[in-house]
Amino acid sequence: MVKPKKEQADKDDLTKEELRLRRSPTDIKCKAKRVLLVQKLQAAKKTAREKARKQRKKEREILGDAAPAKQVPRTIESMRRSDETIVDTENDKEFEEEISKDEFESYFDGRVPKIVVTTNQRSEKNAVEFAQVFTKLLPNCEFFHRRKYHLKEIVQFCNNRDYTDIIVVNETKGIIDELTISHLPNGPTAVFRLTNLVMPEDIPGGGEMTSHKAELIVNNFTTRLGHSIGRMFASMFAQDPNFKGRRVCTLHNQRDFIFFRQHRYIFESKEEANVQELGPRFTLKLKSLQKGSFNTSTGEYIHLHQHNMDVDRKKFVL
């Protein structure tokens, strides 16, 4: 039986370079040449995408309002799976009633936070230096050396002196890896994994923090759990920021990673503004949220992160 011949492209219409690029990298046994071909194929695809993008831009300029809609890139955020815990803050009256009665509402009505910052026992110098940065970030915030006190003793000490929050910086083998925030007197308590820490003095072109009360931007917290975390952070900042200081702190949630940044801004005009990063810079990942204060044995967990939660990359909890 004679096998039919495969249809071949008209080689007269292709240059030698195009013919070579049409080859599949898997057909080449030499690794160096195979890698080189892959790089050229990727460069050709990038050039084609850029050419198509410029062509679409020209068409939009010519057609104006009649131009086709702008293409929206597919990202993990845009493909996020639907979740029943996502809150519509504009139309959900039940959620509005819930937050009007939660443990943070009094701080948005004018109550002044009073915060204690400390470290784990036998902490290194870098943990102490990072903990002391919070005394500049947050209003009415004090730092205490941990020494040999247990957390239950610290909680009792703070409750007797009307402190509202405790922040504990944890370091392991010289690396700062965890941040714990406990709201007093009845919780909740949140534990975060801390990564990508950059201190203010290590930021290129960074500025100096002033004593002005900073503004706060809490962005992209959409679920009930996310709003709880956002309100916990917001309750520790001043509700009457000093706008003359032009300091702004940002907590941006993206794919359940919370990015913290601090900047100083200045308006060059009504349309443009320049910013200068002040630091510190770090990333948080929620490990657990539980009711009460530092009760790891019998405390009721609102959220406990587990490894199987990372399997589906399109599902987020915040």
XYZ file of C-alpha atoms in Angstrom:
318
model
C 0.000 0.000 0.000
C 1.405 3.375 -0.997
C 1.164 6.010 1.701
C -0.024 9.420 0.540
C 2.635 12.072 0.583
C 2.296 14.828 3.143
C 1.531 18.250 1.763
C 4.633 20.385 1.829
C 4.782 24.169 1.998
C 5.962 25.961 -1.095
C 9.637 26.494 -0.209
C 10.031 29.074 -2.956
C 7.959 31.511 -0.887
C 10.203 31.168 2.215
C 13.661 32.512 2.861
C 16.471 30.345 4.205
C 16.121 31.969 7.630
C 12.367 31.245 7.737
C 12.920 27.666 6.649
C 15.436 27.179 9.450
C 13.080 28.672 12.022
C 10.278 26.338 10.917
C 12.258 23.404 12.207
C 11.168 21.918 15.522
C 13.778 22.136 18.332
C 13.157 18.481 19.161
C 14.606 17.499 15.777
C 18.039 18.836 16.757
C 20.269 16.548 18.798
C 22.930 19.134 19.632
C 21.799 20.908 22.801
C 23.635 24.171 22.037
C 21.995 24.479 18.623
C 18.632 23.427 20.074
C 18.778 26.154 22.728
C 19.821 28.705 20.102
C 16.852 27.760 17.914
C 14.421 28.020 20.838
C 15.717 31.497 21.621
C 15.276 32.593 18.012
C 11.742 31.161 17.923
C 10.848 33.051 21.092
C 12.345 36.257 19.689
C 10.345 35.816 16.470
C 7.106 35.343 18.459
C 7.855 38.432 20.549
C 8.502 40.496 17.414
C 5.223 39.281 15.892
C 3.265 40.157 19.064
C 4.806 43.620 19.175
C 4.031 44.191 15.510
C 0.419 43.118 16.024
C 0.104 45.369 19.078
C 1.341 48.407 17.143
C -1.052 47.575 14.303
C -3.996 47.411 16.718
C -2.946 50.749 18.226
C -2.927 52.385 14.774
C -6.373 50.958 14.030
C -7.761 52.386 17.292
C -6.338 55.813 16.467
C -7.886 55.759 12.988
C -11.279 54.265 13.891
C -11.726 56.102 17.186
C -14.958 55.079 18.928
C -15.696 52.522 16.208
C -12.511 50.581 17.027
C -12.851 47.053 18.453
C -12.620 46.637 22.206
C -9.172 46.516 23.726
C -7.961 43.004 24.470
C -7.870 42.043 28.154
C -4.915 39.816 29.108
C -5.692 36.539 30.849
C -4.185 36.484 34.311
C -4.635 34.275 37.358
C -6.629 37.090 38.981
C -8.992 37.392 36.013
C -9.512 33.594 36.039
C -10.188 33.513 39.789
C -12.716 30.886 40.819
C -16.027 32.113 42.176
C -16.256 32.012 45.977
C -19.339 32.421 48.146
C -17.293 34.369 50.715
C -16.600 37.251 48.312
C -18.385 40.336 49.618
C -20.212 42.985 47.614
C -19.556 45.917 49.925
C -22.061 48.187 48.144
C -25.117 45.915 48.256
C -24.507 43.459 51.126
C -26.434 44.956 54.068
C -25.828 41.875 56.207
C -22.075 42.358 55.933
C -22.420 46.044 56.819
C -24.254 45.088 60.004
C -21.562 42.539 60.865
C -18.657 44.952 60.584
C -20.573 47.623 62.499
C -20.541 45.274 65.509
C -17.097 43.687 65.223
C -14.144 44.206 67.578
C -12.538 46.867 65.367
C -15.451 49.261 64.927
C -14.583 51.426 67.953
C -11.223 52.360 66.381
C -12.968 53.781 63.318
C -15.166 55.852 65.641
C -12.215 57.624 67.249
C -10.646 55.204 69.743
C -6.851 55.577 69.788
C -4.853 52.322 69.480
C -2.098 51.542 71.981
C 0.341 48.954 70.663
C 3.180 46.849 72.071
C 5.908 45.420 69.821
C 8.320 42.711 70.917
C 10.303 39.759 69.524
C 10.748 36.079 70.247
C 12.994 34.964 73.091
C 16.753 35.139 72.491
C 16.237 37.048 69.275
C 19.047 38.389 67.116
C 19.859 42.052 66.538
C 18.084 42.204 63.157
C 14.762 41.145 64.722
C 15.069 43.887 67.350
C 15.869 46.505 64.694
C 12.883 45.461 62.563
C 10.553 45.484 65.582
C 11.681 49.002 66.476
C 10.668 50.193 62.973
C 7.011 49.658 63.952
C 7.318 52.400 66.576
C 7.790 54.837 63.666
C 5.176 53.243 61.427
C 2.315 53.065 63.920
C 0.996 55.758 66.262
C 1.243 55.278 70.032
C 3.450 52.200 69.613
C 6.082 51.051 72.140
C 8.861 48.466 71.895
C 9.786 46.144 74.775
C 12.607 43.610 74.893
C 11.185 40.097 75.258
C 13.709 38.732 77.763
C 12.348 35.456 79.227
C 8.676 36.373 79.537
C 6.062 34.031 78.107
C 3.375 35.351 75.792
C 0.616 34.745 78.349
C 2.481 36.953 80.820
C 2.888 39.661 78.187
C -0.843 39.485 77.348
C -1.754 39.868 81.015
C 0.675 42.779 81.354
C -0.830 44.537 78.322
C -4.429 43.936 79.400
C -3.724 45.493 82.793
C -2.378 48.634 81.084
C -5.092 49.025 78.405
C -2.952 48.114 75.407
C -5.014 47.253 72.340
C -2.631 45.185 70.195
C 0.512 43.068 70.452
C 2.919 42.566 67.548
C 5.531 39.804 67.837
C 8.426 39.590 65.384
C 9.895 36.092 65.128
C 13.300 35.168 63.718
C 14.786 31.707 63.169
C 18.549 31.266 62.808
C 18.997 34.956 62.072
C 16.191 35.158 59.473
C 12.984 37.069 60.237
C 10.272 34.671 59.089
C 7.060 35.334 61.028
C 4.837 38.155 62.257
C 2.084 37.682 64.831
C -0.596 40.290 65.542
C -3.005 39.840 68.451
C -5.903 42.176 69.149
C -6.623 42.650 72.851
C -8.356 41.661 74.992
C -10.375 38.999 73.146
C -8.591 38.590 69.836
C -8.493 37.706 67.042
C -4.863 36.634 66.574
C -3.289 36.434 63.115
C -0.019 34.691 62.248
C 1.763 35.612 59.005
C 4.761 34.182 57.199
C 7.118 37.086 56.470
C 9.409 37.118 53.430
C 11.324 39.513 51.159
C 12.171 41.923 53.965
C 14.146 45.022 52.964
C 15.005 47.478 55.727
C 14.660 51.249 55.092
C 18.415 51.849 54.997
C 18.832 49.182 52.284
C 16.356 50.731 49.822
C 18.157 52.614 47.009
C 17.198 56.272 47.043
C 15.053 55.777 50.124
C 14.005 58.673 52.325
C 13.744 59.245 56.062
C 10.526 58.636 57.954
C 9.057 61.618 59.776
C 6.889 61.657 62.898
C 3.726 62.568 60.956
C 0.798 60.167 61.176
C 0.723 58.124 57.985
C -2.187 57.577 55.630
C -3.183 53.984 54.872
C -4.304 52.259 51.663
C -5.797 48.763 52.065
C -6.356 47.289 48.631
C -7.907 44.191 47.047
C -9.250 42.409 50.142
C -12.529 40.975 48.798
C -13.657 38.057 50.999
C -15.031 38.101 54.537
C -11.714 36.790 55.821
C -9.868 39.384 53.752
C -11.973 42.225 55.153
C -11.269 40.981 58.694
C -7.524 41.074 58.026
C -7.769 44.480 56.370
C -9.747 45.943 59.271
C -7.242 44.490 61.745
C -4.419 46.367 60.022
C -6.489 49.534 59.598
C -7.415 49.616 63.301
C -3.736 50.001 64.241
C -3.243 53.112 62.107
C -4.403 56.616 62.935
C -7.843 57.525 61.624
C -6.807 61.205 61.504
C -3.601 61.150 59.380
C -1.428 64.231 59.035
C -1.604 65.048 55.331
C 1.196 67.593 55.626
C 3.651 64.731 56.161
C 2.649 63.161 52.786
C 3.380 59.682 54.167
C 1.274 56.809 52.878
C 1.452 53.107 53.779
C 0.033 50.533 51.376
C -1.166 46.996 52.078
C -1.911 45.426 48.704
C -3.302 41.907 48.492
C -2.483 39.918 45.354
C -3.041 36.156 45.145
C -3.199 36.005 48.989
C 0.208 37.675 49.326
C 0.052 40.979 51.223
C 2.675 43.467 50.034
C 3.611 46.296 52.397
C 5.149 49.530 51.070
C 5.590 53.027 52.455
C 6.111 56.142 50.322
C 6.299 59.908 50.534
C 4.484 61.680 47.723
C 4.516 65.173 46.257
C 2.193 66.557 43.598
C 4.004 68.139 40.669
C 0.679 69.123 39.088
C -2.972 68.151 39.174
C -2.236 65.140 36.974
C 1.244 64.038 38.106
C 2.815 63.046 41.403
C 6.269 61.819 42.390
C 6.847 59.218 45.098
C 9.858 58.248 47.174
C 9.944 54.902 48.955
C 10.662 55.101 52.676
C 10.594 51.445 53.671
C 10.492 48.915 55.111
C 9.429 46.557 52.358
C 8.088 43.072 53.094
C 5.540 40.430 52.061
C 3.060 38.620 54.318
C 1.216 35.325 53.829
C -1.592 34.459 56.242
C -0.925 31.203 58.103
C -3.740 31.274 60.639
C -6.427 33.428 62.201
C -7.971 32.355 65.484
C -10.289 33.719 68.118
C -8.756 34.786 71.395
C -5.161 35.759 72.138
C -2.297 33.258 71.706
C -4.276 30.144 72.620
C -2.713 27.542 70.334
C -3.999 24.508 72.244
C -7.752 25.139 72.655
C -8.273 28.248 70.536
C -10.916 28.189 67.802
C -9.395 28.737 64.366
C -11.225 30.948 61.891
C -8.691 30.052 59.206
C -5.767 27.636 59.171
C -3.632 27.439 56.044
C -2.820 23.939 54.830
C -0.585 22.704 52.032
C -3.467 21.312 49.952
C -4.845 24.856 49.659
C -1.975 25.746 47.320
C -2.920 23.098 44.730
C -5.572 25.221 43.002
C -3.781 28.402 41.946
C -7.032 30.095 40.917
C -8.656 29.994 44.353
C -7.851 32.639 46.969
C -8.978 33.155 50.568
C -8.379 36.908 50.942
